[in-house]
């Protein structure tokens, strides 16, 4: 009897489970509708995109000169422009060395020149007289010894005259060199002489630089060079625009330079090559930015220009 009761319970549980499963409602099938999405299309067109290359550098003068005295003497006068930062024009007198000794030398050489001219006139007359005397003998002139016709003396007088003329020219040149003139439009970078100072030949009087245009050497790394189409860049190098940016009196300024040349030498220290950009008339109106700022020598600038495509 005890075994029958558990078996009956098991059968009852199974029957109840089957009944519940059969009574469970079946799920309904639903249709899923996908929402449409608007898509705009366009045809693919190829276009050229230039990579921008950035660099930096300092503004340097293209022409820098050491003005050296070619004569000795005491500095008598200096121009008001002969100061550090002084701006001058080509042909301006910057300083003058005492010309007294050189004026005396010129006068002496001119006197010797007059003596040589007189001596030549005298020898020409004596040579002509000797020629007449020989012809008076009735003998052919081509048989006359050169000494009898005073030809050597005439040649000596002509040589002395040529030498005297050269000495006059030399004295005049030395006298002119007592006046030191500006070789170009520029600015005094360093001043080494002043009034009362005695200078000798070869002594530097000043250092100057020209302001017709300036340059900026822009280092380019291997990565920068890889952004360029080298063949196109070097073949069409001249005239490429280079935008320079810097500060003048605490204000931002920009200038448009042009690529001048590409230095095909690798720097042994930083492994860079250099692009040299040029700015014309940096201290004048042509090179000024919209605010009228000049581009001073020594200014640090950043640069950007288009590389390859």
Short mmCIF file of C-alpha atoms in Angstrom, two decimals:
data_model
loop_
_atom_site.label_atom_id
_atom_site.label_comp_id
_atom_site.label_asym_id
_atom_site.label_seq_id
_atom_site.Cartn_x
_atom_site.Cartn_y
_atom_site.Cartn_z
CA UNK A 1 0.00 0.00 0.00
CA UNK A 2 2.86 2.38 0.86
CA UNK A 3 4.48 1.82 -2.58
CA UNK A 4 1.21 2.52 -4.46
CA UNK A 5 0.73 6.01 -2.98
CA UNK A 6 4.06 7.58 -4.23
CA UNK A 7 3.56 6.09 -7.66
CA UNK A 8 0.11 7.63 -7.85
CA UNK A 9 1.52 11.00 -6.86
CA UNK A 10 4.11 10.86 -9.63
CA UNK A 11 1.48 10.05 -12.23
CA UNK A 12 -0.68 12.92 -11.01
CA UNK A 13 2.19 15.39 -11.29
CA UNK A 14 2.99 14.30 -14.83
CA UNK A 15 -0.64 14.61 -15.84
CA UNK A 16 -0.83 18.10 -14.43
CA UNK A 17 2.34 19.19 -16.28
CA UNK A 18 0.98 17.89 -19.58
CA UNK A 19 -2.31 19.70 -19.00
CA UNK A 20 -0.58 23.00 -18.27
CA UNK A 21 1.58 22.69 -21.40
CA UNK A 22 -1.42 22.02 -23.59
CA UNK A 23 -3.35 24.92 -22.06
CA UNK A 24 -0.52 27.46 -22.74
CA UNK A 25 -1.58 30.03 -25.42
CA UNK A 26 0.36 29.94 -28.68
CA UNK A 27 2.33 33.21 -29.61
CA UNK A 28 0.98 35.25 -32.50
CA UNK A 29 3.20 35.89 -35.55
CA UNK A 30 3.80 39.63 -36.30
CA UNK A 31 5.20 41.20 -39.51
CA UNK A 32 8.29 43.46 -38.97
CA UNK A 33 8.46 46.53 -41.24
CA UNK A 34 11.92 48.10 -41.78
CA UNK A 35 12.00 51.93 -41.80
CA UNK A 36 13.60 53.51 -44.92
CA UNK A 37 16.68 55.76 -44.50
CA UNK A 38 17.38 58.73 -46.84
CA UNK A 39 20.88 58.60 -48.37
CA UNK A 40 22.47 61.36 -50.48
CA UNK A 41 25.03 60.31 -53.08
CA UNK A 42 27.39 62.12 -55.41
CA UNK A 43 29.89 61.20 -58.08
CA UNK A 44 33.51 60.81 -56.97
CA UNK A 45 35.84 63.42 -58.48
CA UNK A 46 39.62 63.49 -58.18
CA UNK A 47 41.19 66.74 -56.95
CA UNK A 48 44.69 67.90 -56.07
CA UNK A 49 45.46 68.57 -52.41
CA UNK A 50 48.79 70.21 -51.49
CA UNK A 51 50.46 69.30 -48.25
CA UNK A 52 51.60 72.19 -46.09
CA UNK A 53 55.21 72.26 -44.94
CA UNK A 54 56.20 74.26 -41.86
CA UNK A 55 59.64 75.50 -40.84
CA UNK A 56 61.35 78.35 -39.03
CA UNK A 57 64.48 80.48 -39.16
CA UNK A 58 66.14 83.85 -38.63
CA UNK A 59 66.20 86.74 -41.08
CA UNK A 60 69.73 87.36 -42.36
CA UNK A 61 71.18 89.87 -44.86
CA UNK A 62 72.26 88.57 -48.23
CA UNK A 63 75.21 91.01 -48.42
CA UNK A 64 77.33 91.81 -45.35
CA UNK A 65 80.48 93.92 -45.71
CA UNK A 66 83.41 94.89 -43.53
CA UNK A 67 84.40 98.44 -44.49
CA UNK A 68 88.20 98.54 -44.35
CA UNK A 69 90.47 101.58 -44.51
CA UNK A 70 92.73 101.59 -47.57
CA UNK A 71 94.77 104.56 -46.32
CA UNK A 72 96.26 105.63 -43.01
CA UNK A 73 95.37 108.76 -41.10
CA UNK A 74 93.20 110.39 -38.47
CA UNK A 75 89.42 110.29 -38.79
CA UNK A 76 88.31 113.90 -39.19
CA UNK A 77 84.57 113.59 -39.76
CA UNK A 78 81.84 110.99 -39.44
CA UNK A 79 78.33 111.11 -40.80
CA UNK A 80 75.32 111.24 -38.51
CA UNK A 81 74.30 108.01 -40.24
CA UNK A 82 77.53 106.35 -39.12
CA UNK A 83 76.01 104.83 -35.98
CA UNK A 84 74.84 101.32 -35.16
CA UNK A 85 71.49 100.96 -36.86
CA UNK A 86 72.07 104.00 -39.04
CA UNK A 87 70.40 103.70 -42.43
CA UNK A 88 72.30 105.03 -45.43
CA UNK A 89 72.03 105.15 -49.21
CA UNK A 90 74.56 104.16 -51.82
CA UNK A 91 77.19 106.88 -52.29
CA UNK A 92 76.61 108.54 -48.90
CA UNK A 93 79.81 109.73 -47.20
CA UNK A 94 80.14 107.79 -43.95
CA UNK A 95 83.47 109.16 -42.67
CA UNK A 96 86.52 111.10 -43.83
CA UNK A 97 90.19 110.52 -43.03
CA UNK A 98 92.65 113.44 -42.88
CA UNK A 99 93.58 114.05 -46.55
CA UNK A 100 96.50 116.46 -45.96
CA UNK A 101 99.34 114.04 -46.73
CA UNK A 102 97.53 112.71 -49.78
CA UNK A 103 96.84 116.17 -51.16
CA UNK A 104 100.55 116.95 -50.86
CA UNK A 105 101.43 113.69 -52.58
CA UNK A 106 99.04 114.53 -55.42
CA UNK A 107 100.55 118.00 -55.85
CA UNK A 108 104.07 116.53 -55.91
CA UNK A 109 103.12 113.94 -58.52
CA UNK A 110 101.42 116.60 -60.64
CA UNK A 111 104.61 118.69 -60.51
CA UNK A 112 106.68 115.70 -61.61
CA UNK A 113 104.21 115.13 -64.42
CA UNK A 114 104.72 118.65 -65.69
CA UNK A 115 108.49 118.14 -65.55
CA UNK A 116 108.16 114.90 -67.52
CA UNK A 117 105.99 116.61 -70.12
CA UNK A 118 108.58 119.38 -70.50
CA UNK A 119 111.39 116.87 -70.77
CA UNK A 120 109.55 115.03 -73.53
CA UNK A 121 109.01 118.25 -75.46
CA UNK A 122 112.69 119.04 -75.08
CA UNK A 123 113.78 115.58 -76.26
CA UNK A 124 111.42 115.71 -79.23
CA UNK A 125 113.01 119.00 -80.26
CA UNK A 126 116.55 117.67 -79.86
CA UNK A 127 115.65 114.50 -81.78
CA UNK A 128 114.20 116.56 -84.62
CA UNK A 129 117.33 118.72 -84.67
CA UNK A 130 119.56 115.64 -84.78
CA UNK A 131 117.53 114.31 -87.69
CA UNK A 132 118.01 117.55 -89.65
CA UNK A 133 121.73 117.55 -88.95
CA UNK A 134 122.04 114.01 -90.25
CA UNK A 135 120.05 114.83 -93.38
CA UNK A 136 122.36 117.84 -93.91
CA UNK A 137 125.27 115.44 -94.39
CA UNK A 138 123.50 113.96 -97.40
CA UNK A 139 123.63 110.43 -96.10
CA UNK A 140 120.47 108.25 -95.97
CA UNK A 141 118.46 108.63 -92.77
CA UNK A 142 118.10 104.87 -92.31
CA UNK A 143 121.87 104.64 -91.95
CA UNK A 144 121.89 106.96 -88.97
CA UNK A 145 122.66 105.35 -85.59
CA UNK A 146 119.74 105.56 -83.14
CA UNK A 147 121.97 107.31 -80.64
CA UNK A 148 122.81 110.03 -83.19
CA UNK A 149 119.09 110.67 -83.65
CA UNK A 150 118.63 110.63 -79.84
CA UNK A 151 116.02 107.91 -80.15
CA UNK A 152 116.92 106.25 -76.79
CA UNK A 153 116.64 109.62 -75.01
CA UNK A 154 113.25 110.21 -76.61
CA UNK A 155 112.04 106.76 -75.51
CA UNK A 156 113.27 107.45 -71.98
CA UNK A 157 111.39 110.75 -71.87
CA UNK A 158 108.19 109.04 -73.04
CA UNK A 159 108.57 106.33 -70.38
CA UNK A 160 109.15 108.96 -67.68
CA UNK A 161 105.99 110.74 -68.79
CA UNK A 162 103.95 107.53 -68.60
CA UNK A 163 105.30 106.84 -65.12
CA UNK A 164 104.52 110.39 -63.99
CA UNK A 165 100.93 110.03 -65.22
CA UNK A 166 100.60 106.75 -63.33
CA UNK A 167 101.91 108.40 -60.14
CA UNK A 168 99.36 111.19 -60.48
CA UNK A 169 96.56 108.66 -60.89
CA UNK A 170 97.82 106.68 -57.92
CA UNK A 171 97.98 109.80 -55.73
CA UNK A 172 94.49 110.81 -56.84
CA UNK A 173 93.09 107.38 -56.00
CA UNK A 174 94.67 107.46 -52.54
CA UNK A 175 93.25 110.91 -51.94
CA UNK A 176 89.79 109.73 -52.95
CA UNK A 177 90.07 106.81 -50.54
CA UNK A 178 90.25 109.20 -47.60
CA UNK A 179 86.50 109.60 -48.12
CA UNK A 180 84.64 106.39 -47.20
CA UNK A 181 81.39 106.09 -49.15
CA UNK A 182 78.56 103.62 -48.75
CA UNK A 183 78.77 100.84 -51.36
CA UNK A 184 75.00 100.20 -51.35
CA UNK A 185 71.76 101.02 -49.57
CA UNK A 186 72.17 99.52 -46.14
CA UNK A 187 72.45 99.74 -42.38
CA UNK A 188 75.44 99.99 -40.03
CA UNK A 189 75.66 96.75 -38.05
CA UNK A 190 78.84 97.47 -36.05
CA UNK A 191 80.93 100.65 -35.70
CA UNK A 192 84.68 100.41 -35.05
CA UNK A 193 86.00 103.95 -35.66
CA UNK A 194 85.16 107.50 -34.61
CA UNK A 195 86.42 111.07 -34.80
CA UNK A 196 90.04 111.51 -33.71
CA UNK A 197 90.95 107.86 -34.07
CA UNK A 198 94.05 107.04 -36.09
CA UNK A 199 93.46 104.21 -38.51
CA UNK A 200 95.88 102.25 -40.65
CA UNK A 201 95.54 100.31 -43.87
CA UNK A 202 93.45 97.18 -43.38
CA UNK A 203 91.75 98.33 -40.18
CA UNK A 204 87.97 97.53 -40.18
CA UNK A 205 86.01 100.75 -39.79
CA UNK A 206 82.52 99.26 -39.64
CA UNK A 207 80.36 96.31 -40.58
CA UNK A 208 77.35 96.98 -42.76
CA UNK A 209 74.69 94.99 -44.57
CA UNK A 210 72.58 95.69 -47.63
CA UNK A 211 68.81 96.05 -47.40
CA UNK A 212 67.83 95.48 -51.01
CA UNK A 213 66.62 92.06 -49.87
CA UNK A 214 67.07 89.61 -47.01
CA UNK A 215 67.00 85.84 -46.75
CA UNK A 216 65.68 83.18 -44.38
CA UNK A 217 67.26 79.73 -44.33
CA UNK A 218 64.51 77.24 -43.56
CA UNK A 219 65.59 73.76 -42.41
CA UNK A 220 63.66 70.84 -43.91
CA UNK A 221 63.74 67.42 -42.28
CA UNK A 222 63.52 64.10 -44.08
CA UNK A 223 59.83 63.99 -43.18
CA UNK A 224 59.32 67.45 -44.71
CA UNK A 225 61.11 66.41 -47.87
CA UNK A 226 58.96 63.30 -48.14
CA UNK A 227 55.91 65.58 -48.41
CA UNK A 228 57.28 67.19 -51.55
CA UNK A 229 57.25 66.11 -55.12
CA UNK A 230 60.99 66.66 -55.41
CA UNK A 231 61.20 66.85 -59.19
CA UNK A 232 58.35 69.33 -59.45
CA UNK A 233 59.54 71.33 -56.48
CA UNK A 234 63.09 71.86 -57.66
CA UNK A 235 62.23 72.41 -61.32
CA UNK A 236 59.72 75.11 -60.42
CA UNK A 237 61.46 76.39 -57.32
CA UNK A 238 61.88 80.07 -58.11
CA UNK A 239 58.97 82.27 -57.17
CA UNK A 240 57.09 79.85 -54.94
CA UNK A 241 55.31 81.79 -52.19
CA UNK A 242 56.50 81.30 -48.63
CA UNK A 243 54.44 82.87 -45.84
CA UNK A 244 56.55 84.19 -42.97
CA UNK A 245 55.07 85.00 -39.57
CA UNK A 246 56.69 86.76 -36.66
CA UNK A 247 56.34 89.58 -34.18
CA UNK A 248 57.23 93.26 -34.48
CA UNK A 249 57.03 95.35 -31.31
CA UNK A 250 54.93 92.65 -29.67
CA UNK A 251 52.41 92.47 -32.51
CA UNK A 252 51.87 89.58 -34.89
CA UNK A 253 52.93 90.27 -38.46
CA UNK A 254 53.27 88.33 -41.68
CA UNK A 255 55.22 88.75 -44.91
CA UNK A 256 55.17 87.04 -48.28
CA UNK A 257 58.56 85.73 -49.37
CA UNK A 258 59.57 83.81 -52.45
CA UNK A 259 61.66 80.67 -52.71
CA UNK A 260 65.11 81.72 -53.88
CA UNK A 261 67.01 78.46 -54.00
CA UNK A 262 67.27 75.00 -52.52
CA UNK A 263 70.56 74.08 -50.87
CA UNK A 264 71.38 70.56 -51.98
CA UNK A 265 73.65 69.93 -49.02
CA UNK A 266 72.71 67.95 -45.92
CA UNK A 267 73.65 69.57 -42.62
CA UNK A 268 75.96 67.21 -40.73
CA UNK A 269 74.55 68.25 -37.35
CA UNK A 270 70.77 68.19 -37.77
CA UNK A 271 70.60 66.15 -41.00
CA UNK A 272 68.43 68.82 -42.63
CA UNK A 273 68.46 70.49 -46.01
CA UNK A 274 67.68 74.17 -46.41
CA UNK A 275 65.24 76.14 -48.48
CA UNK A 276 66.27 79.79 -48.79
CA UNK A 277 63.39 82.27 -48.97
CA UNK A 278 63.89 85.86 -50.13
CA UNK A 279 62.07 89.07 -49.17
CA UNK A 280 62.73 92.13 -51.31
CA UNK A 281 62.96 95.64 -49.82
CA UNK A 282 62.50 94.40 -46.22
CA UNK A 283 62.85 97.86 -44.67
CA UNK A 284 60.59 99.61 -47.19
CA UNK A 285 56.93 99.71 -48.07
CA UNK A 286 57.01 96.91 -50.62
CA UNK A 287 57.87 94.23 -48.09
CA UNK A 288 55.71 95.56 -45.25
CA UNK A 289 52.68 93.62 -44.11
CA UNK A 290 49.19 95.17 -43.97
CA UNK A 291 50.12 96.94 -40.74
CA UNK A 292 53.21 98.49 -42.30
CA UNK A 293 55.73 96.45 -40.36
CA UNK A 294 59.25 96.11 -41.81
CA UNK A 295 61.10 92.81 -41.62
CA UNK A 296 64.20 93.47 -39.54
CA UNK A 297 67.40 91.49 -39.85
CA UNK A 298 67.57 89.09 -36.91
CA UNK A 299 63.81 88.56 -36.67
CA UNK A 300 62.77 85.00 -35.83
CA UNK A 301 59.99 83.83 -38.13
CA UNK A 302 57.96 80.73 -38.77
CA UNK A 303 57.31 79.74 -42.35
CA UNK A 304 54.75 77.74 -44.26
CA UNK A 305 54.50 76.80 -47.90
CA UNK A 306 52.92 74.17 -50.09
CA UNK A 307 54.73 70.91 -50.57
CA UNK A 308 53.88 68.07 -52.89
CA UNK A 309 50.40 66.81 -53.86
#
